[in-house]
Amino acid sequence: MTTVEPSPGLAQPHRLAWQEARVEAIHAETPEVKSFVLRPQSWSGFTAGQHVDIRLTAPDGYQAQRSYSIASAPDDSGTIELAIEALPDGEVSPFFHDVVEVGDTIELRGPIGGHFIWNAPLGGPLLLVGGGSGLVPLMSILRHRASVAPEVPATLVYSARRYDDLIFRDELFRRRDADAHFRLEVALTREQARDGLHFGRIDAALMARAIGTETPKLTYICGSNPFVEAAASLALAAGLPFGSIRTERYGG
Ligand SMILES: Cc1cc2nc3c(=O)[nH]c(=O)nc-3n(C[C@H](O)[C@H](O)[C@H](O)COP(=O)(O)OP(=O)(O)OC[C@H]3O[C@@H](n4cnc5c(N)ncnc54)[C@H](O)[C@@H]3O)c2cc1C
């Protein structure tokens, strides 16, 4: 196990050790996204919305490091679930899709992140806005809310290219149908609407519908840089206070 050394002169509030995690299960979620259930060697829990860093080391010593949000809800299983989208010509995500198998060990450190998090004391109503794989930390928040505070109203606005690209689709629709306090608004950008789903990008009308009559106490927006910019602008234009909006950017 290696410990990350702090940069000279930089204050380090705490240091997270790299550790090995065993891959316990792999599921195809969409044509481009697989979920990975990992069991870190030493794990003392996390808060919904946090992420881990993953580090790959090539035989010649070259290392690549990326961040991945945790999709599962905090529980005492000792495992975490990641959902990783394979990006064309990417370095790390195709490795997960094409090389990683059940039984492998992966280096990770975490949990990381203290702002884009939710737990029951923070309360609601919640507005969650995700684009593509930006759904992942919102899924952790939704799953956690369902188990610890199902009375907290939550609305998820989820934008994906096509119906088949909706990560955790069956679970999301199941939760929508079973949970009177959970609303789901899906926007498909590259496929005509079906079954009440919105066609096109998230716009002012969809944002207004998502906000509804109960102003969210907290809004979480996650996705690529352009997605987060657009969604945060819409949320502000709809009158949500700046301080109530939390964002997480995946780059791109
Ligand atoms: C906090 C956080 C949480 C995240 N959580 C998730 C998550 O839950 N799921 C998820 O799928 N992702 C997540 N990400 C994104 C993830 O960290 C990676 O950025 C993503 O998987 C791409 O990594 P990669 O190594 O496959 O691609 P990279 O090698 O980083 O390449 C990214 C893209 O850039 C292009 N590219 C690469 N090099 C060049 C170049 N020289 N010129 C032009 N284009 C180039 C590639 O084609 C590719 O499409 C998260 C990011 C952050 C910051």
XYZ file of C-alpha atoms and ligand atoms in Angstrom:
305
model
C 0.000 0.000 0.000
C 1.358 3.426 -0.915
C 0.679 6.677 0.903
C 0.244 9.879 -1.086
C 2.906 12.415 -0.107
C 1.718 16.021 0.341
C 3.165 18.669 -1.954
C 5.739 20.818 -0.086
C 4.187 23.940 1.357
C 0.607 22.844 0.788
C -1.614 22.314 3.792
C -3.032 18.793 3.751
C -6.138 18.501 5.928
C -5.921 14.729 5.738
C -4.217 12.120 3.630
C -6.047 9.288 1.987
C -4.160 6.072 1.509
C -4.348 4.098 -1.717
C -5.678 0.621 -1.162
C -6.720 -2.385 -3.188
C -10.343 -3.181 -3.902
C -11.608 -6.506 -5.230
C -14.057 -6.482 -8.138
C -17.022 -8.558 -6.923
C -19.523 -8.052 -9.746
C -19.838 -6.351 -13.132
C -23.173 -5.499 -14.783
C -23.904 -3.925 -18.169
C -26.243 -1.001 -17.478
C -26.424 0.497 -20.977
C -24.468 -0.104 -24.205
C -21.817 2.357 -22.905
C -22.033 2.015 -19.120
C -21.068 -0.840 -16.845
C -21.412 -0.921 -13.089
C -18.679 -2.393 -10.920
C -19.186 -3.607 -7.364
C -15.906 -3.182 -5.481
C -14.871 -4.353 -2.038
C -12.075 -2.109 -0.704
C -9.711 -3.784 1.782
C -10.404 -1.177 4.417
C -13.596 0.838 4.240
C -15.334 2.830 6.942
C -18.238 4.177 4.947
C -19.069 7.261 2.917
C -21.735 9.911 2.442
C -24.076 9.849 -0.570
C -22.628 12.029 -3.335
C -18.954 11.289 -2.651
C -16.473 9.779 -5.113
C -13.304 7.710 -5.126
C -10.077 8.073 -7.083
C -8.961 5.114 -9.164
C -5.322 4.566 -10.126
C -4.067 2.244 -12.845
C -0.393 1.346 -13.121
C 1.099 -0.038 -16.342
C 3.932 -2.599 -16.264
C 6.406 0.203 -17.139
C 5.256 2.250 -14.111
C 3.080 4.736 -16.035
C 0.062 5.695 -13.941
C -3.351 7.091 -14.826
C -5.744 8.389 -12.207
C -9.450 9.285 -12.545
C -12.353 10.054 -10.227
C -15.580 8.015 -10.127
C -18.683 8.770 -8.102
C -20.216 6.126 -5.889
C -23.628 4.989 -7.151
C -24.612 2.810 -4.218
C -26.171 4.101 -1.026
C -24.131 4.065 2.168
C -24.703 0.707 3.890
C -22.783 -1.824 5.922
C -22.018 -4.190 3.026
C -18.380 -3.070 2.820
C -18.824 -2.686 -0.941
C -19.338 0.276 -3.242
C -20.789 0.421 -6.735
C -19.328 2.566 -9.506
C -20.960 3.136 -12.909
C -18.430 3.923 -15.606
C -19.151 5.145 -19.126
C -16.724 3.965 -21.808
C -15.443 7.044 -23.625
C -14.062 6.539 -27.135
C -10.263 6.929 -27.084
C -10.326 7.354 -23.306
C -7.532 5.886 -21.225
C -9.134 4.554 -18.054
C -12.814 3.956 -18.848
C -12.171 1.557 -21.797
C -9.805 -0.398 -19.543
C -12.681 -0.968 -17.133
C -14.977 -2.049 -19.950
C -12.581 -4.229 -21.917
C -10.071 -5.585 -19.413
C -11.367 -5.607 -15.832
C -12.939 -8.897 -14.686
C -14.585 -10.167 -11.528
C -11.823 -11.155 -9.076
C -9.383 -8.458 -10.234
C -8.023 -5.906 -7.793
C -8.097 -2.188 -8.494
C -6.271 0.565 -6.622
C -8.504 3.248 -5.132
C -8.593 5.896 -2.446
C -11.524 7.605 -0.825
C -14.170 8.501 -0.040
C -13.598 12.041 -1.313
C -15.814 15.138 -1.412
C -17.462 17.289 1.234
C -19.779 19.605 -0.702
C -21.701 17.520 -3.234
C -23.162 15.308 -0.525
C -26.534 14.660 1.014
C -27.648 13.049 4.268
C -30.966 13.099 6.109
C -30.165 16.074 8.406
C -29.791 18.260 5.287
C -33.473 17.628 4.521
C -35.325 18.702 1.392
C -37.171 19.108 -0.928
C -34.402 17.973 -3.288
C -33.941 18.782 -6.956
C -31.411 16.503 -8.649
C -30.317 17.325 -12.205
C -28.045 14.904 -14.031
C -26.641 14.638 -17.557
C -25.330 11.283 -18.813
C -23.046 9.642 -16.247
C -23.705 12.668 -14.016
C -26.622 10.587 -12.780
C -24.272 8.424 -10.689
C -23.891 10.469 -7.457
C -27.549 11.496 -7.713
C -28.442 7.803 -7.735
C -26.573 7.356 -4.470
C -28.484 10.296 -2.988
C -31.819 8.914 -4.250
C -31.125 5.424 -2.929
C -30.019 6.803 0.431
C -33.050 9.082 0.689
C -35.350 6.144 -0.085
C -33.915 4.149 2.786
C -33.515 6.848 5.460
C -35.939 9.695 4.645
C -38.516 8.642 2.020
C -40.821 11.470 3.095
C -38.340 14.059 1.763
C -39.708 15.189 -1.622
C -37.235 14.619 -4.459
C -37.356 15.337 -8.169
C -34.799 13.960 -10.598
C -34.318 15.641 -13.968
C -32.210 13.293 -16.053
C -30.919 14.048 -19.527
C -29.540 11.302 -21.748
C -29.122 10.857 -25.457
C -31.447 7.906 -25.951
C -33.833 5.731 -23.982
C -31.285 2.903 -24.017
C -28.659 5.242 -22.513
C -30.646 5.764 -19.299
C -28.451 4.348 -16.538
C -30.350 2.410 -13.843
C -33.467 2.929 -15.998
C -35.601 0.112 -14.607
C -34.834 1.070 -11.025
C -35.611 4.737 -11.680
C -39.007 3.961 -13.248
C -39.748 1.470 -10.469
C -38.957 4.083 -7.831
C -41.093 6.671 -9.656
C -44.068 4.303 -9.724
C -43.683 3.177 -6.111
C -42.765 6.427 -4.362
C -45.351 9.215 -4.151
C -42.667 11.669 -2.989
C -40.334 11.042 -5.948
C -40.856 12.662 -9.348
C -38.866 11.800 -12.463
C -38.445 14.012 -15.540
C -36.453 12.429 -18.365
C -35.173 14.422 -21.346
C -33.880 12.510 -24.384
C -31.740 14.654 -26.660
C -31.301 12.315 -29.636
C -34.503 10.309 -29.721
C -38.133 11.299 -29.999
C -40.053 11.356 -26.766
C -42.004 8.329 -25.625
C -44.086 7.406 -22.601
C -44.253 10.968 -21.317
C -40.513 11.578 -21.654
C -39.364 15.002 -22.823
C -37.656 15.401 -26.228
C -34.706 17.780 -26.395
C -32.419 19.427 -23.911
C -33.523 20.562 -20.493
C -35.160 23.960 -21.010
C -36.866 26.622 -18.905
C -40.262 24.913 -19.149
C -38.878 21.566 -17.982
C -36.957 23.247 -15.161
C -40.106 25.096 -14.049
C -42.076 21.830 -14.096
C -39.354 20.094 -12.086
C -39.322 22.845 -9.474
C -43.102 22.709 -9.287
C -44.811 24.365 -6.375
C -42.352 23.363 -3.648
C -39.131 25.327 -3.993
C -36.232 22.903 -3.475
C -34.141 23.505 -0.413
C -31.155 21.960 -2.175
C -30.377 21.428 -5.853
C -27.617 19.063 -7.018
C -26.419 19.326 -10.630
C -23.891 16.885 -12.104
C -22.522 16.173 -15.567
C -20.134 17.587 -18.153
C -19.012 21.216 -17.880
C -21.455 22.481 -20.560
C -24.319 20.503 -19.005
C -23.670 21.888 -15.520
C -23.347 25.453 -16.882
C -26.649 25.187 -18.748
C -28.585 23.518 -15.951
C -27.257 25.883 -13.267
C -28.198 28.892 -15.430
C -31.718 27.515 -15.846
C -32.024 26.878 -12.116
C -30.877 30.432 -11.299
C -33.154 31.915 -13.956
C -36.032 29.987 -12.398
C -35.334 31.847 -9.169
C -33.480 29.241 -7.108
C -31.027 30.902 -4.705
C -27.363 30.585 -5.712
C -26.433 29.187 -2.302
C -28.919 26.333 -2.619
C -27.278 24.915 -5.756
C -24.409 22.418 -5.558
C -22.566 21.302 -8.682
C -20.147 18.534 -9.660
C -18.349 18.676 -13.010
C -17.001 15.646 -14.823
C -14.991 17.681 -17.360
C -15.612 17.383 -21.108
C -15.650 13.946 -9.198
C -15.776 13.167 -10.498
C -16.604 12.057 -10.535
C -16.743 11.333 -11.741
N -17.594 10.255 -11.755
C -17.753 9.567 -12.904
C -18.672 8.477 -12.947
O -19.344 8.147 -11.956
N -18.789 7.792 -14.113
C -18.075 8.142 -15.237
O -18.221 7.465 -16.269
N -17.205 9.192 -15.219
C -17.027 9.892 -14.078
N -16.138 10.936 -14.046
C -15.282 11.182 -15.229
C -14.027 10.299 -15.120
O -13.216 10.776 -14.047
C -13.152 10.324 -16.387
O -12.905 11.653 -16.739
C -13.787 9.600 -17.559
O -14.056 8.237 -17.234
C -12.869 9.646 -18.770
O -11.634 9.048 -18.452
P -10.831 8.238 -19.546
O -9.492 7.979 -18.974
O -11.601 7.096 -20.087
O -10.730 9.272 -20.733
P -9.546 10.313 -20.969
O -8.335 9.615 -21.431
O -9.423 11.197 -19.794
O -10.190 11.100 -22.175
C -11.432 11.806 -22.002
C -11.963 12.190 -23.375
O -11.046 13.095 -23.959
C -10.678 12.590 -25.219
N -9.245 12.781 -25.316
C -8.302 12.163 -24.594
N -7.091 12.607 -24.951
C -7.290 13.541 -25.938
C -6.441 14.349 -26.714
N -5.113 14.321 -26.566
N -7.002 15.170 -27.618
C -8.343 15.201 -27.764
N -9.197 14.451 -27.058
C -8.674 13.631 -26.158
C -11.014 11.129 -25.295
O -11.479 10.791 -26.601
C -12.107 10.979 -24.302
O -13.365 11.005 -24.956
C -16.008 11.702 -12.894
C -15.176 12.838 -12.837
C -15.069 13.552 -11.663
C -14.166 14.767 -11.642
